[in-house]
mmCIF file of C-alpha atoms in Angstrom:
data_model
loop_
_atom_site.group_PDB
_atom_site.id
_atom_site.type_symbol
_atom_site.label_atom_id
_atom_site.label_comp_id
_atom_site.label_asym_id
_atom_site.label_seq_id
_atom_site.Cartn_x
_atom_site.Cartn_y
_atom_site.Cartn_z
ATOM 1 C CA MET A 1 0.000 0.000 0.000
ATOM 2 C CA LEU A 2 1.339 3.433 -0.904
ATOM 3 C CA PRO A 3 2.157 5.292 2.348
ATOM 4 C CA ARG A 4 0.636 8.637 3.151
ATOM 5 C CA THR A 5 4.153 10.012 2.774
ATOM 6 C CA ILE A 6 3.830 9.974 -1.007
ATOM 7 C CA ARG A 7 0.314 11.342 -0.904
ATOM 8 C CA ALA A 8 1.507 14.459 0.899
ATOM 9 C CA LEU A 9 1.611 17.847 -0.741
ATOM 10 C CA LEU A 10 4.253 18.220 -3.480
ATOM 11 C CA LEU A 11 6.182 21.402 -4.051
ATOM 12 C CA VAL A 12 4.320 23.678 -1.686
ATOM 13 C CA ALA A 13 6.401 24.187 1.441
ATOM 14 C CA ALA A 14 9.894 25.585 1.104
ATOM 15 C CA THR A 15 12.514 22.869 0.889
ATOM 16 C CA ILE A 16 14.533 22.286 4.034
ATOM 17 C CA ALA A 17 18.237 22.649 3.268
ATOM 18 C CA PRO A 18 20.154 19.461 4.078
ATOM 19 C CA PRO A 19 22.571 19.785 6.968
ATOM 20 C CA GLN A 20 26.216 18.990 6.355
ATOM 21 C CA ALA A 21 26.728 15.347 7.310
ATOM 22 C CA SER A 22 29.477 14.297 9.685
ATOM 23 C CA ALA A 23 32.767 13.096 8.271
ATOM 24 C CA ASN A 24 34.024 9.502 8.381
ATOM 25 C CA ASP A 25 30.693 7.845 9.195
ATOM 26 C CA SER A 26 28.372 9.415 6.657
ATOM 27 C CA THR A 27 28.318 11.248 3.368
ATOM 28 C CA ALA A 28 26.360 14.334 2.337
ATOM 29 C CA GLU A 29 24.714 14.750 -1.025
ATOM 30 C CA LEU A 30 25.258 17.532 -3.522
ATOM 31 C CA ALA A 31 22.014 19.142 -4.638
ATOM 32 C CA THR A 32 21.618 18.788 -8.397
ATOM 33 C CA GLY A 33 19.172 20.151 -10.940
ATOM 34 C CA GLY A 34 18.372 20.873 -14.565
ATOM 35 C CA LEU A 35 19.293 23.311 -17.300
ATOM 36 C CA ILE A 36 19.105 27.086 -16.856
ATOM 37 C CA PHE A 37 18.241 29.368 -19.764
ATOM 38 C CA THR A 38 18.675 33.087 -20.221
ATOM 39 C CA ARG A 39 15.193 34.485 -19.685
ATOM 40 C CA SER A 40 13.214 34.585 -22.938
ATOM 41 C CA PRO A 41 9.493 35.402 -23.419
ATOM 42 C CA ASP A 42 9.496 33.628 -26.786
ATOM 43 C CA ILE A 43 10.442 30.103 -25.684
ATOM 44 C CA GLU A 44 7.913 27.889 -23.929
ATOM 45 C CA MET A 45 8.524 24.495 -22.361
ATOM 46 C CA ARG A 46 6.013 22.064 -23.757
ATOM 47 C CA SER A 47 7.133 19.185 -21.571
ATOM 48 C CA GLU A 48 9.649 18.050 -18.985
ATOM 49 C CA ASP A 49 10.168 14.331 -18.349
ATOM 50 C CA LEU A 50 12.324 13.767 -15.248
ATOM 51 C CA PHE A 51 13.642 10.408 -14.013
ATOM 52 C CA ILE A 52 15.464 10.124 -10.671
ATOM 53 C CA SER A 53 17.143 7.050 -9.205
ATOM 54 C CA MET A 54 20.200 6.360 -7.057
ATOM 55 C CA THR A 55 22.190 5.402 -10.159
ATOM 56 C CA GLU A 56 21.088 7.918 -12.804
ATOM 57 C CA ILE A 57 19.193 11.155 -13.414
ATOM 58 C CA ARG A 58 17.664 11.735 -16.857
ATOM 59 C CA VAL A 59 15.726 14.767 -18.068
ATOM 60 C CA GLN A 60 14.133 15.362 -21.456
ATOM 61 C CA TYR A 61 12.673 18.745 -22.423
ATOM 62 C CA ARG A 62 10.625 19.853 -25.427
ATOM 63 C CA PHE A 63 10.883 23.583 -26.128
ATOM 64 C CA PHE A 64 8.957 25.615 -28.696
ATOM 65 C CA ASN A 65 9.794 29.053 -30.088
ATOM 66 C CA HIS A 66 6.397 30.633 -30.696
ATOM 67 C CA SER A 67 7.832 33.870 -32.146
ATOM 68 C CA SER A 68 8.453 34.729 -35.809
ATOM 69 C CA ARG A 69 12.216 34.959 -35.406
ATOM 70 C CA ASP A 70 15.028 32.652 -34.380
ATOM 71 C CA VAL A 71 16.138 33.011 -30.778
ATOM 72 C CA VAL A 72 19.756 32.421 -29.735
ATOM 73 C CA THR A 73 20.168 32.078 -25.987
ATOM 74 C CA GLN A 74 22.732 30.927 -23.467
ATOM 75 C CA VAL A 75 22.087 27.516 -21.933
ATOM 76 C CA ALA A 76 23.851 26.495 -18.727
ATOM 77 C CA PHE A 77 24.072 23.474 -16.465
ATOM 78 C CA PRO A 78 25.501 24.538 -13.077
ATOM 79 C CA MET A 79 27.181 21.744 -11.152
ATOM 80 C CA PRO A 80 26.518 21.733 -7.410
ATOM 81 C CA ASP A 81 28.917 23.872 -5.398
ATOM 82 C CA ILE A 82 31.658 22.016 -3.551
ATOM 83 C CA SER A 83 32.585 23.431 -0.151
ATOM 84 C CA PHE A 84 35.894 22.121 1.143
ATOM 85 C CA GLY A 85 36.648 21.997 4.857
ATOM 86 C CA MET A 86 37.893 19.996 7.797
ATOM 87 C CA ASP A 87 34.703 17.929 7.993
ATOM 88 C CA SER A 88 33.802 17.815 4.322
ATOM 89 C CA ASP A 89 32.731 14.324 3.271
ATOM 90 C CA ILE A 90 30.463 14.631 0.257
ATOM 91 C CA ALA A 91 29.311 12.057 -2.251
ATOM 92 C CA ILE A 92 31.030 12.663 -5.615
ATOM 93 C CA PRO A 93 30.097 9.928 -8.103
ATOM 94 C CA THR A 94 33.101 10.227 -10.476
ATOM 95 C CA ASN A 95 36.854 10.759 -10.151
ATOM 96 C CA ASP A 96 36.885 13.347 -12.953
ATOM 97 C CA PRO A 97 37.464 16.787 -11.365
ATOM 98 C CA GLU A 98 36.306 18.425 -14.602
ATOM 99 C CA ASN A 99 32.965 16.593 -14.612
ATOM 100 C CA ILE A 100 32.161 15.259 -11.160
ATOM 101 C CA LEU A 101 28.664 14.074 -12.147
ATOM 102 C CA GLY A 102 29.472 12.619 -15.570
ATOM 103 C CA PHE A 103 27.157 15.200 -17.166
ATOM 104 C CA SER A 104 26.243 14.894 -20.860
ATOM 105 C CA THR A 105 23.565 16.478 -23.038
ATOM 106 C CA THR A 106 22.075 16.236 -26.516
ATOM 107 C CA VAL A 107 19.991 18.592 -28.671
ATOM 108 C CA ASN A 108 17.621 16.897 -31.103
ATOM 109 C CA GLY A 109 19.580 13.701 -30.521
ATOM 110 C CA SER A 110 23.052 15.132 -31.272
ATOM 111 C CA PRO A 111 25.738 15.559 -28.549
ATOM 112 C CA VAL A 112 26.577 19.094 -27.444
ATOM 113 C CA ALA A 113 30.176 20.246 -26.992
ATOM 114 C CA ALA A 114 29.745 22.390 -23.900
ATOM 115 C CA LEU A 115 32.282 24.857 -22.518
ATOM 116 C CA VAL A 116 33.176 24.704 -18.833
ATOM 117 C CA GLU A 117 33.731 27.576 -16.397
ATOM 118 C CA ARG A 118 35.300 26.896 -12.995
ATOM 119 C CA LYS A 119 35.680 29.462 -10.232
ATOM 120 C CA ALA A 120 37.103 29.316 -6.716
ATOM 121 C CA LEU A 121 35.324 31.753 -4.388
ATOM 122 C CA LEU A 122 36.447 32.672 -0.888
ATOM 123 C CA ASN A 123 33.757 34.568 1.020
ATOM 124 C CA GLY A 124 32.269 35.549 -2.325
ATOM 125 C CA ILE A 125 35.581 36.844 -3.744
ATOM 126 C CA ASP A 126 36.954 35.206 -6.900
ATOM 127 C CA LYS A 127 40.349 33.638 -6.131
ATOM 128 C CA THR A 128 40.621 31.558 -9.306
ATOM 129 C CA GLU A 129 43.530 33.431 -10.892
ATOM 130 C CA THR A 130 45.445 33.540 -7.607
ATOM 131 C CA LEU A 131 45.273 29.764 -7.283
ATOM 132 C CA LYS A 132 46.197 29.222 -10.923
ATOM 133 C CA THR A 133 49.209 31.530 -10.593
ATOM 134 C CA LEU A 134 50.366 29.566 -7.545
ATOM 135 C CA ASN A 135 49.847 26.261 -9.401
ATOM 136 C CA VAL A 136 47.252 25.155 -6.830
ATOM 137 C CA PRO A 137 44.548 22.770 -8.129
ATOM 138 C CA LEU A 138 41.043 24.244 -7.949
ATOM 139 C CA ALA A 139 39.678 20.818 -6.963
ATOM 140 C CA PRO A 140 42.400 19.045 -4.949
ATOM 141 C CA GLN A 141 41.778 15.350 -4.476
ATOM 142 C CA ASN A 142 40.936 14.215 -0.948
ATOM 143 C CA GLY A 143 43.878 12.566 0.772
ATOM 144 C CA GLN A 144 46.354 13.609 -1.928
ATOM 145 C CA LYS A 145 49.538 15.358 -0.777
ATOM 146 C CA GLN A 146 50.460 18.678 -2.373
ATOM 147 C CA ASP A 147 54.219 18.127 -2.217
ATOM 148 C CA HIS A 148 54.867 20.364 -5.231
ATOM 149 C CA LEU A 149 53.977 23.525 -3.326
ATOM 150 C CA SER A 150 56.842 25.562 -1.855
ATOM 151 C CA GLN A 151 56.878 26.727 1.747
ATOM 152 C CA GLU A 152 56.444 30.294 0.480
ATOM 153 C CA THR A 153 53.311 29.331 -1.440
ATOM 154 C CA TRP A 154 51.969 27.377 1.542
ATOM 155 C CA ASP A 155 52.494 30.362 3.849
ATOM 156 C CA ARG A 156 50.769 32.691 1.380
ATOM 157 C CA LEU A 157 47.751 30.381 1.110
ATOM 158 C CA ILE A 158 47.433 30.387 4.901
ATOM 159 C CA ARG A 159 47.988 34.138 5.126
ATOM 160 C CA GLU A 160 45.239 34.845 2.582
ATOM 161 C CA GLY A 161 42.839 32.465 4.335
ATOM 162 C CA LEU A 162 42.653 30.048 1.394
ATOM 163 C CA ILE A 163 43.613 26.916 3.359
ATOM 164 C CA GLU A 164 43.517 25.727 6.952
ATOM 165 C CA ASP A 165 46.600 26.559 9.023
ATOM 166 C CA THR A 166 48.279 23.143 8.949
ATOM 167 C CA PRO A 167 52.016 22.316 8.649
ATOM 168 C CA ARG A 168 53.302 21.979 5.089
ATOM 169 C CA ALA A 169 55.334 18.955 6.214
ATOM 170 C CA ASP A 170 52.094 16.976 6.516
ATOM 171 C CA GLY A 171 51.417 17.680 2.833
ATOM 172 C CA TYR A 172 47.640 17.586 3.241
ATOM 173 C CA MET A 173 45.909 20.782 2.209
ATOM 174 C CA THR A 174 42.419 21.658 3.412
ATOM 175 C CA PRO A 175 40.964 24.347 1.106
ATOM 176 C CA LYS A 176 38.514 26.923 2.465
ATOM 177 C CA TRP A 177 37.158 28.112 -0.883
ATOM 178 C CA VAL A 178 33.963 27.079 -2.684
ATOM 179 C CA LEU A 179 34.334 25.587 -6.151
ATOM 180 C CA LYS A 180 31.708 26.602 -8.722
ATOM 181 C CA THR A 181 31.536 24.747 -12.045
ATOM 182 C CA THR A 182 29.153 25.511 -14.911
ATOM 183 C CA TYR A 183 28.767 23.920 -18.344
ATOM 184 C CA HIS A 184 27.349 26.291 -20.943
ATOM 185 C CA TRP A 185 26.737 26.749 -24.639
ATOM 186 C CA GLN A 186 24.751 28.911 -27.052
ATOM 187 C CA GLN A 187 21.598 27.353 -28.452
ATOM 188 C CA ARG A 188 19.519 28.391 -31.446
ATOM 189 C CA PHE A 189 15.756 27.921 -31.266
ATOM 190 C CA PRO A 190 14.318 28.261 -34.800
ATOM 191 C CA ALA A 191 11.137 30.294 -35.201
ATOM 192 C CA GLY A 192 7.963 28.206 -35.009
ATOM 193 C CA GLN A 193 9.859 24.972 -34.336
ATOM 194 C CA GLU A 194 10.259 22.527 -31.481
ATOM 195 C CA VAL A 195 13.664 21.663 -30.015
ATOM 196 C CA SER A 196 14.332 18.592 -27.857
ATOM 197 C CA VAL A 197 17.027 18.878 -25.183
ATOM 198 C CA SER A 198 18.078 15.884 -23.080
ATOM 199 C CA HIS A 199 20.700 15.435 -20.429
ATOM 200 C CA ARG A 200 21.768 12.740 -18.025
ATOM 201 C CA TYR A 201 24.246 12.427 -15.188
ATOM 202 C CA LEU A 202 25.077 10.467 -12.056
ATOM 203 C CA PRO A 203 23.407 11.647 -8.845
ATOM 204 C CA SER A 204 25.263 12.592 -5.705
ATOM 205 C CA VAL A 205 23.702 10.292 -3.092
ATOM 206 C CA GLY A 206 24.275 11.107 0.560
ATOM 207 C CA GLY A 207 23.802 8.587 3.309
ATOM 208 C CA THR A 208 24.898 6.852 6.480
ATOM 209 C CA VAL A 209 25.940 3.386 7.496
ATOM 210 C CA PRO A 210 23.005 1.028 8.238
ATOM 211 C CA MET A 211 21.187 1.625 11.526
ATOM 212 C CA SER A 212 18.428 -0.133 13.391
ATOM 213 C CA ALA A 213 14.849 1.126 13.292
ATOM 214 C CA SER A 214 15.081 1.974 17.003
ATOM 215 C CA THR A 215 18.075 4.231 16.306
ATOM 216 C CA PHE A 216 16.043 6.230 13.771
ATOM 217 C CA LEU A 217 13.023 6.395 16.110
ATOM 218 C CA ASP A 218 15.137 7.529 19.060
ATOM 219 C CA ASN A 219 16.946 10.116 16.930
ATOM 220 C CA PRO A 220 14.488 11.568 14.367
ATOM 221 C CA SER A 221 17.035 14.222 13.419
ATOM 222 C CA ILE A 222 18.893 11.471 11.510
ATOM 223 C CA LEU A 223 15.905 11.472 9.147
ATOM 224 C CA GLN A 224 16.078 15.295 9.159
ATOM 225 C CA ILE A 225 12.932 15.667 11.244
ATOM 226 C CA GLU A 226 12.782 18.477 13.813
ATOM 227 C CA ARG A 227 9.327 18.279 15.330
ATOM 228 C CA SER A 228 9.845 21.321 17.555
ATOM 229 C CA LYS A 229 10.386 23.457 14.436
ATOM 230 C CA GLY A 230 7.791 21.703 12.303
ATOM 231 C CA LEU A 231 10.453 20.516 9.858
ATOM 232 C CA ASN A 232 10.234 17.219 7.984
ATOM 233 C CA ARG A 233 12.438 17.345 4.896
ATOM 234 C CA PHE A 234 11.261 14.060 3.368
ATOM 235 C CA CYS A 235 7.639 14.115 4.627
ATOM 236 C CA VAL A 236 8.275 10.977 6.670
ATOM 237 C CA ASP A 237 5.005 9.770 8.239
ATOM 238 C CA GLN A 238 3.947 7.091 10.709
ATOM 239 C CA ASP A 239 3.269 4.506 7.995
ATOM 240 C CA PHE A 240 6.862 4.847 6.839
ATOM 241 C CA LEU A 241 8.196 4.429 10.384
ATOM 242 C CA ASN A 242 5.915 1.444 10.982
ATOM 243 C CA SER A 243 7.338 -0.262 7.886
ATOM 244 C CA MET A 244 10.781 -0.082 9.504
ATOM 245 C CA VAL A 245 9.615 -1.374 12.865
ATOM 246 C CA ARG A 246 7.774 -4.350 11.351
ATOM 247 C CA SER A 247 11.186 -5.844 10.463
ATOM 248 C CA PRO A 248 13.089 -5.840 13.801
ATOM 249 C CA ASN A 249 15.984 -7.946 12.482
ATOM 250 C CA LEU A 250 16.883 -5.433 9.795
ATOM 251 C CA ASN A 251 19.194 -2.473 9.749
ATOM 252 C CA TRP A 252 18.431 0.356 7.330
ATOM 253 C CA GLN A 253 20.911 2.220 5.162
ATOM 254 C CA GLN A 254 19.806 5.811 4.597
ATOM 255 C CA ASN A 255 20.237 7.313 1.116
ATOM 256 C CA TYR A 256 19.073 10.811 0.215
ATOM 257 C CA MET A 257 19.116 13.111 -2.798
ATOM 258 C CA GLU A 258 18.169 16.692 -3.588
ATOM 259 C CA TYR A 259 16.989 17.847 -7.026
ATOM 260 C CA ILE A 260 16.820 21.595 -7.715
ATOM 261 C CA LEU A 261 13.656 22.237 -9.685
ATOM 262 C CA VAL A 262 12.996 25.953 -9.305
ATOM 263 C CA THR A 263 16.007 27.728 -10.828
ATOM 264 C CA GLY A 264 15.286 27.091 -14.495
ATOM 265 C CA ALA A 265 11.892 28.761 -14.831
ATOM 266 C CA ASN A 266 12.991 31.303 -17.425
ATOM 267 C CA TRP A 267 10.742 30.204 -20.254
ATOM 268 C CA SER A 268 7.431 31.679 -21.383
ATOM 269 C CA GLY A 269 4.551 30.474 -19.196
ATOM 270 C CA PRO A 270 4.249 27.251 -17.162
ATOM 271 C CA ILE A 271 5.469 23.801 -18.146
ATOM 272 C CA ARG A 272 2.601 22.422 -20.178
ATOM 273 C CA GLU A 273 3.211 18.789 -19.226
ATOM 274 C CA PHE A 274 5.443 17.733 -16.335
ATOM 275 C CA ARG A 275 6.262 14.119 -15.466
ATOM 276 C CA LEU A 276 8.403 12.798 -12.625
ATOM 277 C CA VAL A 277 9.363 9.154 -12.163
ATOM 278 C CA VAL A 278 11.231 8.073 -9.024
ATOM 279 C CA ASP A 279 12.822 4.619 -8.897
ATOM 280 C CA LYS A 280 13.626 3.367 -5.381
ATOM 281 C CA GLY A 281 15.938 0.640 -6.708
ATOM 282 C CA ALA A 282 14.454 -2.538 -5.184
ATOM 283 C CA PRO A 283 10.945 -3.586 -4.081
ATOM 284 C CA GLU A 284 12.056 -4.010 -0.467
ATOM 285 C CA ASN A 285 13.461 -0.474 -0.236
ATOM 286 C CA LEU A 286 11.426 2.235 1.508
ATOM 287 C CA LEU A 287 10.813 5.544 -0.276
ATOM 288 C CA SER A 288 9.645 8.858 1.160
ATOM 289 C CA PHE A 289 9.277 12.252 -0.479
ATOM 290 C CA CYS A 290 6.745 15.079 -0.545
ATOM 291 C CA GLY A 291 4.389 14.245 -3.390
ATOM 292 C CA GLN A 292 0.861 14.830 -4.623
ATOM 293 C CA GLY A 293 -1.046 12.559 -6.987
ATOM 294 C CA VAL A 294 1.663 9.904 -6.920
ATOM 295 C CA ARG A 295 0.839 6.506 -8.349
ATOM 296 C CA LYS A 296 2.819 3.294 -8.364
ATOM 297 C CA ILE A 297 3.678 2.215 -11.920
ATOM 298 C CA SER A 298 6.010 -0.724 -11.157
ATOM 299 C CA PRO A 299 7.369 -2.602 -8.124
ATOM 300 C CA THR A 300 10.059 0.090 -7.757
ATOM 301 C CA GLN A 301 8.791 3.165 -9.623
ATOM 302 C CA PHE A 302 6.387 5.962 -8.690
ATOM 303 C CA GLU A 303 5.048 8.643 -11.022
ATOM 304 C CA VAL A 304 3.816 12.242 -10.663
ATOM 305 C CA ARG A 305 2.137 14.106 -13.534
ATOM 306 C CA ALA A 306 1.035 17.736 -13.687
ATOM 307 C CA SER A 307 -0.270 20.102 -16.378
ATOM 308 C CA ASN A 308 0.549 23.812 -16.593
ATOM 309 C CA PHE A 309 3.093 23.249 -13.854
ATOM 310 C CA VAL A 310 5.109 26.062 -12.253
ATOM 311 C CA PRO A 311 7.862 24.702 -9.968
ATOM 312 C CA SER A 312 7.911 26.462 -6.600
ATOM 313 C CA ALA A 313 10.171 24.192 -4.522
ATOM 314 C CA ASN A 314 12.768 21.486 -4.903
ATOM 315 C CA ILE A 315 12.557 17.696 -4.551
ATOM 316 C CA SER A 316 14.101 15.832 -1.599
ATOM 317 C CA LEU A 317 14.137 12.023 -1.718
ATOM 318 C CA LEU A 318 14.807 9.499 1.047
ATOM 319 C CA ILE A 319 15.420 5.814 0.260
ATOM 320 C CA LEU A 320 16.098 3.267 3.005
ATOM 321 C CA LYS A 321 17.747 0.000 1.996
ATOM 322 C CA PRO A 322 17.314 -2.987 4.349
ATOM 323 C CA GLU A 323 20.172 -5.158 5.516
ATOM 324 C CA ARG A 324 19.893 -8.281 7.665
ATOM 325 C CA ALA A 325 21.219 -7.587 11.165
ATOM 326 C CA ASP A 326 23.033 -10.055 13.402
ATOM 327 C CA PRO A 327 20.898 -10.397 16.569
ATOM 328 C CA ALA A 328 23.932 -11.591 18.531
ATOM 329 C CA ALA A 329 25.810 -8.384 17.773
ATOM 330 C CA ALA A 330 23.487 -6.341 19.963
ATOM 331 C CA ARG A 331 24.301 -8.641 22.908
ATOM 332 C CA ASP A 332 28.059 -8.650 22.254
ATOM 333 C CA ALA A 333 30.428 -7.364 24.883
ATOM 334 C CA ASP A 334 31.501 -4.625 22.466
ATOM 335 C CA GLY A 335 27.954 -3.234 22.347
ATOM 336 C CA SER A 336 26.585 0.041 23.594
ATOM 337 C CA GLN A 337 26.871 -0.785 27.317
ATOM 338 C CA ASN A 338 30.672 -0.816 27.034
ATOM 339 C CA VAL A 339 30.957 2.291 24.869
ATOM 340 C CA ALA A 340 28.516 4.412 26.858
ATOM 341 C CA ASP A 341 31.146 5.478 29.402
ATOM 342 C CA GLN A 342 33.963 6.122 26.920
ATOM 343 C CA PRO A 343 35.115 9.714 26.244
ATOM 344 C CA CYS A 344 34.491 11.264 22.826
ATOM 345 C CA GLU A 345 38.072 10.885 21.620
ATOM 346 C CA GLN A 346 38.047 7.155 22.404
ATOM 347 C CA LEU A 347 34.704 6.722 20.661
ATOM 348 C CA TRP A 348 36.088 8.490 17.583
ATOM 349 C CA GLN A 349 39.182 6.273 17.578
ATOM 350 C CA GLN A 350 37.191 3.054 17.962
ATOM 351 C CA ARG A 351 34.665 3.942 15.266
ATOM 352 C CA ASN A 352 37.244 4.947 12.694
ATOM 353 C CA SER A 353 39.463 1.973 13.504
ATOM 354 C CA ILE A 354 36.634 -0.210 12.220
ATOM 355 C CA PHE A 355 36.471 1.740 8.960
ATOM 356 C CA LYS A 356 40.280 1.666 8.656
ATOM 357 C CA ALA A 357 40.230 -2.132 8.933
ATOM 358 C CA GLY A 358 37.513 -2.209 6.265
ATOM 359 C CA GLY A 359 39.649 -0.271 3.788
ATOM 360 C CA TYR A 360 38.068 3.217 3.920
ATOM 361 C CA CYS A 361 40.054 6.110 2.403
ATOM 362 C CA PHE A 362 39.788 8.886 4.980
ATOM 363 C CA ARG A 363 39.182 12.450 3.788
ATOM 364 C CA THR A 364 39.852 14.767 6.715
ATOM 365 C CA PRO A 365 43.355 15.766 7.846
ATOM 366 C CA ARG A 366 42.533 14.619 11.378
ATOM 367 C CA ALA A 367 41.622 11.092 10.303
ATOM 368 C CA ILE A 368 44.420 10.875 7.739
ATOM 369 C CA ALA A 369 46.971 11.911 10.348
ATOM 370 C CA ALA A 370 45.622 9.342 12.834
ATOM 371 C CA PHE A 371 45.114 6.360 10.528
ATOM 372 C CA GLY A 372 46.695 7.127 7.134
ATOM 373 C CA ASN A 373 45.351 5.888 3.819
ATOM 374 C CA ALA A 374 47.926 3.236 2.970
ATOM 375 C CA GLY A 375 46.195 0.291 1.308
ATOM 376 C CA CYS A 376 42.756 1.922 1.381
ATOM 377 C CA LYS A 377 40.205 0.854 -1.235
ATOM 378 C CA TYR A 378 36.921 2.694 -0.706
ATOM 379 C CA ASP A 379 36.311 6.439 -1.182
ATOM 380 C CA ASN A 380 32.629 6.152 -0.237
ATOM 381 C CA ILE A 381 31.881 5.197 3.366
ATOM 382 C CA LEU A 382 28.828 3.235 2.213
ATOM 383 C CA ASP A 383 30.978 0.895 0.100
ATOM 384 C CA VAL A 384 33.082 -0.355 3.021
ATOM 385 C CA PRO A 385 32.258 -4.083 3.483
ATOM 386 C CA LEU A 386 31.663 -4.255 7.232
ATOM 387 C CA SER A 387 30.262 -7.288 8.987
ATOM 388 C CA ALA A 388 26.863 -7.071 10.652
ATOM 389 C CA ARG A 389 28.616 -7.107 14.030
ATOM 390 C CA ASP A 390 30.909 -4.207 13.108
ATOM 391 C CA ARG A 391 27.988 -2.215 11.727
ATOM 392 C CA GLN A 392 26.110 -2.695 14.974
ATOM 393 C CA VAL A 393 29.114 -1.510 16.980
ATOM 394 C CA VAL A 394 29.427 1.549 14.732
ATOM 395 C CA ASN A 395 25.710 2.270 15.156
ATOM 396 C CA ASP A 396 26.045 2.051 18.940
ATOM 397 C CA ILE A 397 29.062 4.350 18.939
ATOM 398 C CA GLN A 398 27.295 6.886 16.722
ATOM 399 C CA ARG A 399 24.278 6.872 19.021
ATOM 400 C CA ILE A 400 26.456 7.552 22.080
ATOM 401 C CA GLU A 401 28.356 10.278 20.197
ATOM 402 C CA ARG A 402 25.090 12.021 19.372
ATOM 403 C CA ILE A 403 23.901 11.791 22.980
ATOM 404 C CA LYS A 404 27.195 13.255 24.199
ATOM 405 C CA ALA A 405 27.281 15.837 21.389
ATOM 406 C CA CYS A 406 30.808 14.757 20.518
ATOM 407 C CA PRO A 407 32.670 16.959 17.988
ATOM 408 C CA ARG A 408 32.948 15.304 14.571
#
């Protein structure tokens, strides 16, 4: 039965901005969206067909120039901003710093050769040329030493507030700028003709390690619910929570995505026909998002249709994936009773020791300095192959850290 979650109101309340997830035990998503056009009163969007899953985002538009002249306009696809920092642990689906989402587009079926603009902003000030002059990468790879930089350059970067004040001997640079990347091209829309524009890319999927249903119920903020403020980012309802509780021997891996829908409304009039399809990946997965008029069209897919649609808010999706838990792990001597009295630093060490043994490639200077990345295999925390027992221990440690408000 379709939960009330999906029958809730779509695109009415303002979207709740996702909080930055903690490093080393979770990843935060990058909000993504569609194409942006220079405002034109002559171009209308006849349809938008949007498909969202954890493995791919596809969008197909049909535009029509209803004027008597050709219109040439700038088309842009802004990549999500990347904010570097001590606790930055964000989900980037590719290793290509020039195209972190694997973005591609076609016009009337033919590939588009887009230009790319990249800027590094520090407190709103463009520092791109400064970094280029100093031979500093705009998008330094996590965990990669910057041994080529001189001590003079390192000192200047610290002095100008571009990186954290850490010793050059460590070699690990923590940038403080925001990286902005935009793909763009000029597009001709012939008078009285329809133009089809399609693009696809890999989503940035945030998430946490699997947790028990009781952990989510005891800590609703994990699901980005703040009842005292009336906030519920994913419109999670009681039916959704009951579905978790009905399977007590399961842990649930949280996955979430944000799609920016409102920034591209520069065409003439509303979207005549809008269609959204969300694929939750597997029949046993749980899906929650704010939606109106949603109907199930397959064991994993849900559809929303609207006519004369004007987007007024963005789309936030929550998908929980079940994983069989080991009942004995909760009774193990390494469970929460033993960790409850440990100080925060010891909890941090124990939790990250488990991920180190599993092959995780740490991202923050603190974790890299403590554990190193020699022999690591997994850049995404969710890919680390932990046993059910280790996952339970991690869950217990995380719960105690939240209770104690330990720094992350």
